[in-house]
Amino acid sequence: MVQGTTSDAGKSTLVAGLCRVLRRRGVRVVPFKPQNMALNSAVTAQGGEIGRAQALQAQAAGVPPHTDMNPVLLKPNSDVGAQIIIQGKALADMDARGYHEYKPRAMSAVLASYHRLRAQYDCVLVEGAGSPAEINLRDRDIANMGFAEAVDCPVVLVADIDRGGVFAHIVGTLQCLSSSERERVRGFVINRFRGDIGLLQSGVEWLERKTGKPVFGVMPYLHGLHLDAEDAIKTEQGEKAAGGRLRVIVPVFPRISNHTDFDALRAHPQVEFSFIGPGMRISHADLIILPGTKSVQADLDWLLGEGWVPEIKRHLRYGGKLIGICGGMQMLGTWLHDPHGLEGAATSRPGLGMLNYETTLEPKKQLRQVHGRLAGSGARVSGYEIHMGITAGPALARAAIRLDDGQFDGALSEDEQVLTTYLHGLFDEPEACSALLHWAGLARPVAVDVAVLREASINRLADTLAEHLQIDRLLAVVR
């Protein structure tokens, strides 16, 4: 099990890289994360929902994603509550106390999924969540040491040196553990190191003397990896050639979901991509995209409060293009109905009114993988749906996408300036990405295949692990 001294220490990335390393060695390996809290999710072929990072790790392991790889997924819909997804299906919304009481039952699902995987594969690579040193979460823990103790799983601790204080993070984490948990930690990986490794050696030696545990390796800071983020929005932008750029802006809602939808745009050499947050203004852009959200009504209120709606309307008056994805699609309609109170009080409220359709929130979540073609260009598009709304209205007669099963998705305004869709992964197919960028104003878009970039990044990560980590020593110790 890979645990971290902090959130975003590199657990997901290390597990993905080790999955590819072991796959290259002929080991039947599978990723597993007992509990994940993230708004980036993926849909399996069976129609179940799991964390996006586990789908990436499954790709690295060369196995199809399955709900057993992430049996508990928490999708926050407020600061104190979340939707609870058990083995791929939404169970209920719970506040923190309610979920704490539910944890023993959640642990049963975790153990059932783990033992099924254990029976099918040679090796299960487990990813922890957050940090095992979070003392307030120790009781009934299913995400870190609580799970490791339950199944007698050895642990490797990863720490991010780029944050600073890496030795304090490691030693302090060990001090917060019980004696049996400290014994379970077999060693450490130091992640995201920049500079002369020789200057770190004395610190590594001190750490090994202090703890009596080995440092299995120091991973360099890898720039430009195209890997699906578990939840945090990446701010690093790669270098791009000047000229021929299309400017794309995405407002970051407080509950933005599946922002991996924009990975292909962030990687595109002809796109100048920007996330914008609170207090920022929408400057000149060719394309604005309203992303998915876990709380449509609350995030619509936030969008209105930021004063961005007049700026979006001005953008359209000057000929700019607008796309709404999932929750963003729902906001752009005339009405939002929540008769069951799924997002708070049961109510109906007006949307932004840019397309003539209404959305009614329903308890049953729509989960499926879909394929089709864009209206007009006929470009191939593939994606997945994750939403709780049913949308109906005249604007849907001008569908944005014709699906392979004969159904239609989304809408395209009569002036062809506004496009809406429920499809996440809209830009992932190179053909669809090029067609949409051309629609938005880019004269000659080049093809960018984010799937190829992702696979190359996994291989680059595995190569780096093989070079900088003592893989055989690590495997011998944990085995």
Tab-separated table of C-alpha atoms in Angstrom:
chain	number	residue	atom	x	y	z
A	1	MET	CA	0.000	0.000	0.000
A	2	VAL	CA	1.248	3.457	-0.965
A	3	GLN	CA	0.362	6.080	1.643
A	4	GLY	CA	1.347	9.750	1.644
A	5	THR	CA	2.524	12.200	4.266
A	6	THR	CA	0.118	14.748	2.737
A	7	SER	CA	-2.570	14.990	0.107
A	8	ASP	CA	-1.085	15.287	-3.393
A	9	ALA	CA	2.224	13.780	-2.268
A	10	GLY	CA	2.251	11.588	-5.379
A	11	LYS	CA	0.395	8.446	-4.281
A	12	SER	CA	-1.742	8.144	-7.413
A	13	THR	CA	1.213	8.765	-9.713
A	14	LEU	CA	3.473	6.298	-7.899
A	15	VAL	CA	0.829	3.570	-8.030
A	16	ALA	CA	0.252	4.199	-11.749
A	17	GLY	CA	3.977	3.999	-12.475
A	18	LEU	CA	4.434	0.831	-10.417
A	19	CYS	CA	1.456	-0.736	-12.199
A	20	ARG	CA	3.232	-0.233	-15.527
A	21	VAL	CA	6.599	-1.421	-14.143
A	22	LEU	CA	5.048	-4.652	-12.859
A	23	ARG	CA	3.029	-5.173	-16.022
A	24	ARG	CA	6.267	-4.985	-18.018
A	25	ARG	CA	7.634	-7.757	-15.797
A	26	GLY	CA	4.708	-9.995	-16.614
A	27	VAL	CA	2.977	-9.556	-13.258
A	28	ARG	CA	-0.821	-9.537	-13.280
A	29	VAL	CA	-1.256	-6.357	-11.261
A	30	VAL	CA	-4.352	-4.328	-10.352
A	31	PRO	CA	-4.809	-0.938	-8.623
A	32	PHE	CA	-7.069	-0.526	-5.603
A	33	LYS	CA	-8.142	2.508	-3.597
A	34	PRO	CA	-10.445	1.648	-0.672
A	35	GLN	CA	-11.886	5.151	-0.308
A	36	ASN	CA	-11.517	8.096	-2.645
A	37	MET	CA	-12.817	11.636	-2.221
A	38	ALA	CA	-12.829	13.311	-5.616
A	39	LEU	CA	-15.067	15.080	-8.101
A	40	ASN	CA	-13.137	13.643	-11.051
A	41	SER	CA	-14.654	10.277	-11.857
A	42	ALA	CA	-14.860	7.745	-14.650
A	43	VAL	CA	-17.527	5.323	-15.839
A	44	THR	CA	-16.702	1.643	-16.270
A	45	ALA	CA	-17.991	-0.466	-19.148
A	46	GLN	CA	-20.535	-1.956	-16.712
A	47	GLY	CA	-21.932	1.511	-15.920
A	48	GLY	CA	-20.293	1.978	-12.519
A	49	GLU	CA	-18.551	5.109	-11.226
A	50	ILE	CA	-14.994	5.141	-9.869
A	51	GLY	CA	-12.268	7.704	-9.246
A	52	ARG	CA	-10.559	9.010	-12.374
A	53	ALA	CA	-7.147	8.126	-10.959
A	54	GLN	CA	-8.084	4.458	-10.651
A	55	ALA	CA	-9.149	4.368	-14.315
A	56	LEU	CA	-5.711	5.756	-15.211
A	57	GLN	CA	-3.983	3.193	-12.990
A	58	ALA	CA	-6.006	0.432	-14.632
A	59	GLN	CA	-4.728	1.627	-18.015
A	60	ALA	CA	-1.174	1.481	-16.655
A	61	ALA	CA	-1.804	-2.068	-15.434
A	62	GLY	CA	-3.321	-3.085	-18.767
A	63	VAL	CA	-6.681	-4.100	-17.281
A	64	PRO	CA	-10.187	-2.706	-17.815
A	65	PRO	CA	-11.456	-0.367	-15.081
A	66	HIS	CA	-13.823	-2.019	-12.600
A	67	THR	CA	-15.808	-0.732	-9.647
A	68	ASP	CA	-13.910	-3.087	-7.319
A	69	MET	CA	-10.825	-0.911	-7.887
A	70	ASN	CA	-12.494	1.947	-5.946
A	71	PRO	CA	-15.353	0.547	-3.843
A	72	VAL	CA	-16.027	3.797	-1.930
A	73	LEU	CA	-16.122	7.127	-3.750
A	74	LEU	CA	-17.111	10.313	-1.940
A	75	LYS	CA	-18.196	13.228	-4.143
A	76	PRO	CA	-18.444	16.424	-2.059
A	77	ASN	CA	-21.526	18.536	-2.707
A	78	SER	CA	-20.918	20.995	0.149
A	79	ASP	CA	-18.269	21.737	2.773
A	80	VAL	CA	-19.839	19.209	5.167
A	81	GLY	CA	-21.584	16.669	2.921
A	82	ALA	CA	-20.989	14.318	0.023
A	83	GLN	CA	-22.684	11.826	-2.241
A	84	ILE	CA	-21.649	8.326	-1.171
A	85	ILE	CA	-20.970	5.889	-4.023
A	86	ILE	CA	-20.551	2.232	-3.063
A	87	GLN	CA	-19.124	-0.208	-5.602
A	88	GLY	CA	-20.019	2.104	-8.469
A	89	LYS	CA	-23.577	3.110	-7.516
A	90	ALA	CA	-24.806	6.209	-5.702
A	91	LEU	CA	-26.134	5.247	-2.266
A	92	ALA	CA	-27.132	8.500	-0.559
A	93	ASP	CA	-26.014	11.978	0.419
A	94	MET	CA	-24.514	12.072	3.921
A	95	ASP	CA	-22.941	14.653	6.143
A	96	ALA	CA	-19.612	13.910	7.824
A	97	ARG	CA	-21.180	12.475	10.970
A	98	GLY	CA	-23.602	10.331	9.028
A	99	TYR	CA	-20.815	8.865	6.932
A	100	HIS	CA	-18.710	8.257	10.051
A	101	GLU	CA	-21.525	6.108	11.408
A	102	TYR	CA	-21.812	4.321	8.056
A	103	LYS	CA	-18.098	3.489	7.802
A	104	PRO	CA	-18.299	-0.064	9.248
A	105	ARG	CA	-20.720	-0.987	6.456
A	106	ALA	CA	-18.525	0.773	3.921
A	107	MET	CA	-15.592	-1.291	5.197
A	108	SER	CA	-17.518	-4.463	4.387
A	109	ALA	CA	-17.812	-3.327	0.774
A	110	VAL	CA	-14.110	-2.411	0.738
A	111	LEU	CA	-13.035	-5.823	1.986
A	112	ALA	CA	-15.361	-7.671	-0.404
A	113	SER	CA	-13.923	-5.787	-3.392
A	114	TYR	CA	-10.346	-6.249	-2.179
A	115	HIS	CA	-10.692	-10.010	-1.744
A	116	ARG	CA	-12.248	-10.387	-5.193
A	117	LEU	CA	-9.258	-8.594	-6.726
A	118	ARG	CA	-6.823	-10.555	-4.565
A	119	ALA	CA	-8.257	-13.792	-5.950
A	120	GLN	CA	-7.847	-12.671	-9.561
A	121	TYR	CA	-4.422	-10.987	-9.647
A	122	ASP	CA	-0.839	-11.661	-8.614
A	123	CYS	CA	-0.433	-8.259	-6.997
A	124	VAL	CA	-2.802	-5.606	-5.640
A	125	LEU	CA	-1.263	-2.117	-5.467
A	126	VAL	CA	-3.250	-0.169	-2.903
A	127	GLU	CA	-3.430	3.624	-2.717
A	128	GLY	CA	-4.200	5.424	0.515
A	129	ALA	CA	-6.070	8.719	0.838
A	130	GLY	CA	-4.802	11.940	2.350
A	131	SER	CA	-2.436	11.039	5.170
A	132	PRO	CA	-2.442	8.316	7.859
A	133	ALA	CA	-1.365	11.008	10.366
A	134	GLU	CA	-4.810	12.625	10.434
A	135	ILE	CA	-5.526	11.737	14.054
A	136	ASN	CA	-9.146	12.899	13.964
A	137	LEU	CA	-9.896	10.333	11.231
A	138	ARG	CA	-8.242	7.314	12.887
A	139	ASP	CA	-11.452	5.951	14.413
A	140	ARG	CA	-13.138	3.606	11.927
A	141	ASP	CA	-10.546	4.438	9.280
A	142	ILE	CA	-10.998	2.546	6.034
A	143	ALA	CA	-8.727	4.637	3.799
A	144	ASN	CA	-5.232	4.224	5.277
A	145	MET	CA	-3.910	2.248	8.232
A	146	GLY	CA	-7.362	0.983	9.163
A	147	PHE	CA	-7.438	-0.912	5.902
A	148	ALA	CA	-3.762	-1.899	6.017
A	149	GLU	CA	-4.188	-3.381	9.510
A	150	ALA	CA	-7.364	-5.215	8.502
A	151	VAL	CA	-5.706	-7.080	5.608
A	152	ASP	CA	-2.114	-7.145	6.962
A	153	CYS	CA	-0.765	-4.991	4.134
A	154	PRO	CA	2.792	-3.560	4.116
A	155	VAL	CA	3.066	0.182	3.485
A	156	VAL	CA	5.429	2.449	1.569
A	157	LEU	CA	5.266	6.122	2.567
A	158	VAL	CA	5.700	8.787	-0.145
A	159	ALA	CA	6.529	12.432	0.637
A	160	ASP	CA	6.722	15.512	-1.605
A	161	ILE	CA	10.037	17.349	-1.184
A	162	ASP	CA	8.887	20.164	-3.485
A	163	ARG	CA	6.587	21.374	-0.693
A	164	GLY	CA	9.516	21.699	1.724
A	165	GLY	CA	9.921	20.029	5.117
A	166	VAL	CA	10.078	16.522	3.696
A	167	PHE	CA	12.045	15.023	6.608
A	168	ALA	CA	9.685	16.565	9.148
A	169	HIS	CA	6.741	15.215	7.156
A	170	ILE	CA	8.100	11.678	7.241
A	171	VAL	CA	9.322	11.610	10.840
A	172	GLY	CA	6.231	13.449	12.071
A	173	THR	CA	3.918	11.043	10.257
A	174	LEU	CA	5.626	8.040	11.870
A	175	GLN	CA	5.292	9.658	15.305
A	176	CYS	CA	1.530	9.967	14.816
A	177	LEU	CA	1.156	6.235	14.141
A	178	SER	CA	0.721	3.400	16.608
A	179	SER	CA	3.635	1.006	17.130
A	180	SER	CA	2.054	-1.679	14.920
A	181	GLU	CA	1.390	0.884	12.179
A	182	ARG	CA	4.965	2.202	12.320
A	183	GLU	CA	6.209	-1.365	11.958
A	184	ARG	CA	3.976	-1.776	8.926
A	185	VAL	CA	5.794	1.077	7.110
A	186	ARG	CA	8.611	-0.654	5.221
A	187	GLY	CA	10.301	2.441	3.816
A	188	PHE	CA	9.964	5.715	1.961
A	189	VAL	CA	9.924	7.319	-1.475
A	190	ILE	CA	10.844	10.997	-1.788
A	191	ASN	CA	8.982	12.600	-4.665
A	192	ARG	CA	9.404	15.682	-6.912
A	193	PHE	CA	13.063	16.463	-6.237
A	194	ARG	CA	14.739	19.257	-8.214
A	195	GLY	CA	18.476	19.918	-8.215
A	196	ASP	CA	21.683	18.081	-7.362
A	197	ILE	CA	20.880	14.727	-5.750
A	198	GLY	CA	24.249	14.781	-4.050
A	199	LEU	CA	23.097	17.657	-1.848
A	200	LEU	CA	20.246	15.488	-0.566
A	201	GLN	CA	22.313	12.432	0.322
A	202	SER	CA	23.200	13.494	3.865
A	203	GLY	CA	19.502	14.034	4.589
A	204	VAL	CA	18.603	10.605	3.213
A	205	GLU	CA	21.269	8.980	5.401
A	206	TRP	CA	20.019	10.872	8.457
A	207	LEU	CA	16.441	9.764	7.755
A	208	GLU	CA	17.448	6.111	7.456
A	209	ARG	CA	19.417	6.277	10.735
A	210	LYS	CA	16.600	8.120	12.509
A	211	THR	CA	13.833	5.738	11.449
A	212	GLY	CA	15.683	2.495	10.812
A	213	LYS	CA	13.845	2.253	7.484
A	214	PRO	CA	15.194	2.538	3.927
A	215	VAL	CA	14.593	5.240	1.359
A	216	PHE	CA	13.754	3.249	-1.755
A	217	GLY	CA	14.519	6.153	-4.033
A	218	VAL	CA	14.207	9.839	-4.856
A	219	MET	CA	11.939	10.672	-7.778
A	220	PRO	CA	12.828	13.745	-9.860
A	221	TYR	CA	10.261	16.401	-10.648
A	222	LEU	CA	8.710	15.355	-13.963
A	223	HIS	CA	7.431	18.240	-16.064
A	224	GLY	CA	4.780	17.848	-18.727
A	225	LEU	CA	3.169	14.572	-17.662
A	226	HIS	CA	-0.260	14.167	-19.261
A	227	LEU	CA	-1.930	12.124	-16.528
A	228	ASP	CA	-5.508	12.407	-15.261
A	229	ALA	CA	-5.616	14.406	-12.035
A	230	GLU	CA	-7.378	12.758	-9.114
A	231	ASP	CA	-9.033	15.998	-8.063
A	232	ALA	CA	-6.754	19.053	-7.795
A	233	ILE	CA	-6.673	21.338	-10.818
A	234	LYS	CA	-3.254	21.407	-12.422
A	235	THR	CA	-1.828	24.889	-12.817
A	236	GLU	CA	1.333	23.942	-14.700
A	237	GLN	CA	1.222	24.857	-18.371
A	238	GLY	CA	3.587	23.438	-20.932
A	239	GLU	CA	5.522	25.630	-23.358
A	240	LYS	CA	3.691	26.341	-26.587
A	241	ALA	CA	4.763	27.858	-29.866
A	242	ALA	CA	3.573	31.389	-30.573
A	243	GLY	CA	1.031	32.177	-33.264
A	244	GLY	CA	-2.255	30.679	-34.359
A	245	ARG	CA	-3.652	30.441	-30.831
A	246	LEU	CA	-7.270	30.071	-29.865
A	247	ARG	CA	-8.044	31.523	-26.426
A	248	VAL	CA	-10.186	29.242	-24.222
A	249	ILE	CA	-11.487	30.166	-20.746
A	250	VAL	CA	-13.124	27.864	-18.166
A	251	PRO	CA	-14.616	29.289	-14.950
A	252	VAL	CA	-13.668	27.151	-11.945
A	253	PHE	CA	-16.891	26.511	-10.051
A	254	PRO	CA	-16.575	25.773	-6.319
A	255	ARG	CA	-17.812	22.216	-7.033
A	256	ILE	CA	-16.309	21.782	-10.506
A	257	SER	CA	-16.301	18.137	-11.568
A	258	ASN	CA	-14.386	16.207	-14.200
A	259	HIS	CA	-12.062	19.067	-15.138
A	260	THR	CA	-10.012	16.360	-16.897
A	261	ASP	CA	-12.421	17.132	-19.767
A	262	PHE	CA	-9.977	19.910	-20.671
A	263	ASP	CA	-6.713	17.960	-20.629
A	264	ALA	CA	-6.682	17.772	-24.431
A	265	LEU	CA	-7.092	21.555	-24.690
A	266	ARG	CA	-4.370	22.215	-22.124
A	267	ALA	CA	-2.016	20.035	-24.150
A	268	HIS	CA	-2.939	21.535	-27.525
A	269	PRO	CA	-0.128	23.620	-29.050
A	270	GLN	CA	-2.566	26.054	-30.692
A	271	VAL	CA	-4.717	26.708	-27.620
A	272	GLU	CA	-4.109	29.307	-24.934
A	273	PHE	CA	-6.068	27.780	-22.063
A	274	SER	CA	-6.985	29.460	-18.769
A	275	PHE	CA	-8.947	28.464	-15.689
A	276	ILE	CA	-10.389	31.569	-14.032
A	277	GLY	CA	-11.371	31.838	-10.399
A	278	PRO	CA	-13.057	34.186	-7.922
A	279	GLY	CA	-12.476	37.884	-8.453
A	280	MET	CA	-11.090	37.438	-11.967
A	281	ARG	CA	-12.656	38.909	-15.064
A	282	ILE	CA	-13.444	37.262	-18.381
A	283	SER	CA	-11.126	39.004	-20.808
A	284	HIS	CA	-11.104	38.447	-24.566
A	285	ALA	CA	-11.655	34.800	-25.490
A	286	ASP	CA	-12.682	32.820	-28.530
A	287	LEU	CA	-14.370	30.076	-26.525
A	288	ILE	CA	-15.836	29.953	-23.017
A	289	ILE	CA	-16.722	26.568	-21.522
A	290	LEU	CA	-19.009	26.100	-18.519
A	291	PRO	CA	-17.804	22.829	-16.962
A	292	GLY	CA	-19.544	20.095	-15.006
A	293	THR	CA	-20.434	20.612	-11.368
A	294	LYS	CA	-21.646	18.495	-8.461
A	295	SER	CA	-23.963	21.307	-7.258
A	296	VAL	CA	-25.586	22.990	-10.252
A	297	GLN	CA	-27.826	25.480	-8.444
A	298	ALA	CA	-25.221	26.583	-5.903
A	299	ASP	CA	-22.586	27.011	-8.602
A	300	LEU	CA	-25.047	28.915	-10.797
A	301	ASP	CA	-25.598	31.308	-7.887
A	302	TRP	CA	-21.835	31.618	-7.564
A	303	LEU	CA	-21.479	32.361	-11.295
A	304	LEU	CA	-24.125	35.078	-11.020
A	305	GLY	CA	-22.481	36.482	-7.900
A	306	GLU	CA	-19.132	36.785	-9.678
A	307	GLY	CA	-20.766	39.015	-12.293
A	308	TRP	CA	-19.679	36.783	-15.141
A	309	VAL	CA	-23.044	36.294	-16.847
A	310	PRO	CA	-23.092	39.793	-18.446
A	311	GLU	CA	-19.526	39.165	-19.593
A	312	ILE	CA	-20.534	35.846	-21.150
A	313	LYS	CA	-23.417	37.556	-22.962
A	314	ARG	CA	-21.076	40.273	-24.214
A	315	HIS	CA	-18.709	37.525	-25.403
A	316	LEU	CA	-21.557	36.062	-27.486
A	317	ARG	CA	-22.537	39.471	-28.908
A	318	TYR	CA	-18.998	39.874	-30.212
A	319	GLY	CA	-19.149	36.503	-31.960
A	320	GLY	CA	-17.511	34.268	-29.362
A	321	LYS	CA	-18.514	30.635	-28.867
A	322	LEU	CA	-19.882	29.008	-25.702
A	323	ILE	CA	-19.996	25.352	-24.639
A	324	GLY	CA	-21.828	23.946	-21.617
A	325	ILE	CA	-20.857	20.464	-20.414
A	326	CYS	CA	-23.130	18.462	-18.079
A	327	GLY	CA	-23.921	20.871	-15.214
A	328	GLY	CA	-22.865	23.724	-17.483
A	329	MET	CA	-25.412	22.484	-20.018
A	330	GLN	CA	-28.143	22.486	-17.377
A	331	MET	CA	-27.325	26.068	-16.324
A	332	LEU	CA	-27.767	27.354	-19.888
A	333	GLY	CA	-31.401	26.234	-20.118
A	334	THR	CA	-34.519	28.161	-19.126
A	335	TRP	CA	-35.371	26.327	-15.887
A	336	LEU	CA	-33.837	24.050	-13.264
A	337	HIS	CA	-36.319	21.913	-11.319
A	338	ASP	CA	-35.367	20.043	-8.144
A	339	PRO	CA	-38.657	18.464	-6.970
A	340	HIS	CA	-36.918	15.984	-4.652
A	341	GLY	CA	-34.636	18.493	-2.968
A	342	LEU	CA	-31.497	16.736	-4.203
A	343	GLU	CA	-29.467	19.956	-4.031
A	344	GLY	CA	-31.159	21.501	-1.009
A	345	ALA	CA	-34.754	22.666	-0.722
A	346	ALA	CA	-37.220	21.359	-3.305
A	347	THR	CA	-37.578	24.240	-5.740
A	348	SER	CA	-37.676	25.463	-9.313
A	349	ARG	CA	-35.540	28.353	-10.476
A	350	PRO	CA	-34.671	30.026	-13.776
A	351	GLY	CA	-31.496	29.113	-15.596
A	352	LEU	CA	-29.500	31.455	-17.815
A	353	GLY	CA	-32.067	31.089	-20.603
A	354	MET	CA	-29.644	30.852	-23.497
A	355	LEU	CA	-31.278	27.694	-24.893
A	356	ASN	CA	-34.924	26.664	-24.694
A	357	TYR	CA	-34.952	23.543	-22.549
A	358	GLU	CA	-35.581	22.655	-18.903
A	359	THR	CA	-33.803	20.221	-16.598
A	360	THR	CA	-35.421	18.200	-13.814
A	361	LEU	CA	-33.131	16.601	-11.256
A	362	GLU	CA	-33.964	12.952	-10.566
A	363	PRO	CA	-32.553	10.631	-7.867
A	364	LYS	CA	-31.320	8.037	-10.372
A	365	LYS	CA	-27.908	8.916	-11.767
A	366	GLN	CA	-27.247	8.423	-15.476
A	367	LEU	CA	-23.987	6.486	-15.933
A	368	ARG	CA	-22.844	5.187	-19.304
A	369	GLN	CA	-20.125	5.275	-21.902
A	370	VAL	CA	-21.240	6.734	-25.224
A	371	HIS	CA	-20.000	7.146	-28.786
A	372	GLY	CA	-21.347	9.250	-31.614
A	373	ARG	CA	-20.703	12.018	-34.131
A	374	LEU	CA	-20.802	15.794	-33.856
A	375	ALA	CA	-23.576	17.599	-35.707
A	376	GLY	CA	-22.426	19.335	-38.843
A	377	SER	CA	-18.853	18.051	-39.079
A	378	GLY	CA	-19.688	14.395	-38.422
A	379	ALA	CA	-16.492	14.110	-36.373
A	380	ARG	CA	-16.194	11.031	-34.194
A	381	VAL	CA	-16.715	11.683	-30.469
A	382	SER	CA	-16.477	9.382	-27.457
A	383	GLY	CA	-17.249	10.132	-23.849
A	384	TYR	CA	-19.247	9.207	-20.785
A	385	GLU	CA	-22.270	10.523	-18.958
A	386	ILE	CA	-22.449	11.169	-15.195
A	387	HIS	CA	-25.496	13.235	-14.258
A	388	MET	CA	-28.752	13.208	-12.316
A	389	GLY	CA	-30.792	15.505	-14.559
A	390	ILE	CA	-33.300	14.823	-17.313
A	391	THR	CA	-33.367	17.620	-19.910
A	392	ALA	CA	-36.247	18.292	-22.323
A	393	GLY	CA	-37.307	21.147	-24.572
A	394	PRO	CA	-37.495	22.490	-28.148
A	395	ALA	CA	-33.793	23.393	-28.349
A	396	LEU	CA	-32.877	19.710	-28.211
A	397	ALA	CA	-34.353	19.295	-31.700
A	398	ARG	CA	-31.060	20.769	-32.919
A	399	ALA	CA	-28.904	18.144	-31.255
A	400	ALA	CA	-25.180	18.661	-30.803
A	401	ILE	CA	-24.333	14.962	-31.095
A	402	ARG	CA	-25.955	11.947	-32.724
A	403	LEU	CA	-25.150	8.856	-30.682
A	404	ASP	CA	-24.402	5.471	-32.188
A	405	ASP	CA	-27.459	3.967	-30.470
A	406	GLY	CA	-29.739	6.323	-32.421
A	407	GLN	CA	-30.305	8.764	-29.567
A	408	PHE	CA	-29.310	12.418	-29.540
A	409	ASP	CA	-27.385	14.497	-27.024
A	410	GLY	CA	-27.253	18.182	-26.209
A	411	ALA	CA	-28.169	21.140	-28.351
A	412	LEU	CA	-26.713	23.602	-30.842
A	413	SER	CA	-28.221	27.079	-30.967
A	414	GLU	CA	-29.714	28.332	-34.223
A	415	ASP	CA	-26.926	30.882	-34.634
A	416	GLU	CA	-24.451	28.034	-33.878
A	417	GLN	CA	-22.714	30.033	-31.168
A	418	VAL	CA	-23.799	27.898	-28.189
A	419	LEU	CA	-23.265	24.141	-27.917
A	420	THR	CA	-24.305	22.019	-24.953
A	421	THR	CA	-23.764	18.345	-24.138
A	422	TYR	CA	-23.864	15.832	-21.320
A	423	LEU	CA	-20.713	14.147	-22.636
A	424	HIS	CA	-17.575	14.270	-20.524
A	425	GLY	CA	-14.447	13.642	-22.602
A	426	LEU	CA	-15.800	15.805	-25.402
A	427	PHE	CA	-12.332	16.810	-26.622
A	428	ASP	CA	-10.543	13.485	-26.121
A	429	GLU	CA	-11.021	12.177	-29.662
A	430	PRO	CA	-8.572	14.027	-31.967
A	431	GLU	CA	-11.189	14.317	-34.718
A	432	ALA	CA	-13.771	15.853	-32.380
A	433	CYS	CA	-11.234	18.182	-30.779
A	434	SER	CA	-10.127	19.534	-34.160
A	435	ALA	CA	-13.716	20.002	-35.320
A	436	LEU	CA	-14.702	21.888	-32.181
A	437	LEU	CA	-11.630	24.121	-32.314
A	438	HIS	CA	-12.380	24.907	-35.966
A	439	TRP	CA	-15.976	25.734	-34.995
A	440	ALA	CA	-14.593	28.059	-32.309
A	441	GLY	CA	-12.440	29.926	-34.826
A	442	LEU	CA	-9.135	28.084	-35.295
A	443	ALA	CA	-8.479	27.978	-39.036
A	444	ARG	CA	-6.227	24.929	-39.299
A	445	PRO	CA	-6.176	22.945	-36.048
A	446	VAL	CA	-3.568	20.230	-35.686
A	447	ALA	CA	-4.609	16.857	-34.313
A	448	VAL	CA	-3.755	16.129	-30.680
A	449	ASP	CA	-4.483	12.653	-29.293
A	450	VAL	CA	-4.666	12.905	-25.507
A	451	ALA	CA	-4.853	9.099	-25.206
A	452	VAL	CA	-1.490	8.778	-26.956
A	453	LEU	CA	-0.040	11.519	-24.732
A	454	ARG	CA	-1.371	9.746	-21.640
A	455	GLU	CA	0.139	6.411	-22.669
A	456	ALA	CA	3.491	8.047	-23.413
A	457	SER	CA	3.405	9.708	-19.993
A	458	ILE	CA	2.714	6.394	-18.255
A	459	ASN	CA	5.694	4.836	-20.029
A	460	ARG	CA	7.889	7.828	-19.198
A	461	LEU	CA	6.835	7.568	-15.562
A	462	ALA	CA	7.608	3.844	-15.468
A	463	ASP	CA	11.019	4.441	-17.070
A	464	THR	CA	11.799	7.060	-14.421
A	465	LEU	CA	10.733	4.746	-11.597
A	466	ALA	CA	12.915	1.981	-12.977
A	467	GLU	CA	15.876	4.376	-13.092
A	468	HIS	CA	15.490	6.132	-9.737
A	469	LEU	CA	13.802	3.597	-7.471
A	470	GLN	CA	15.303	0.417	-6.087
A	471	ILE	CA	12.410	-1.614	-7.457
A	472	ASP	CA	13.776	-5.058	-6.594
A	473	ARG	CA	14.626	-3.965	-3.056
A	474	LEU	CA	11.189	-2.453	-2.614
A	475	LEU	CA	9.412	-5.549	-3.904
A	476	ALA	CA	11.550	-7.855	-1.776
A	477	VAL	CA	10.763	-5.896	1.385
A	478	VAL	CA	7.023	-5.578	0.812
A	479	ARG	CA	6.608	-9.152	-0.333
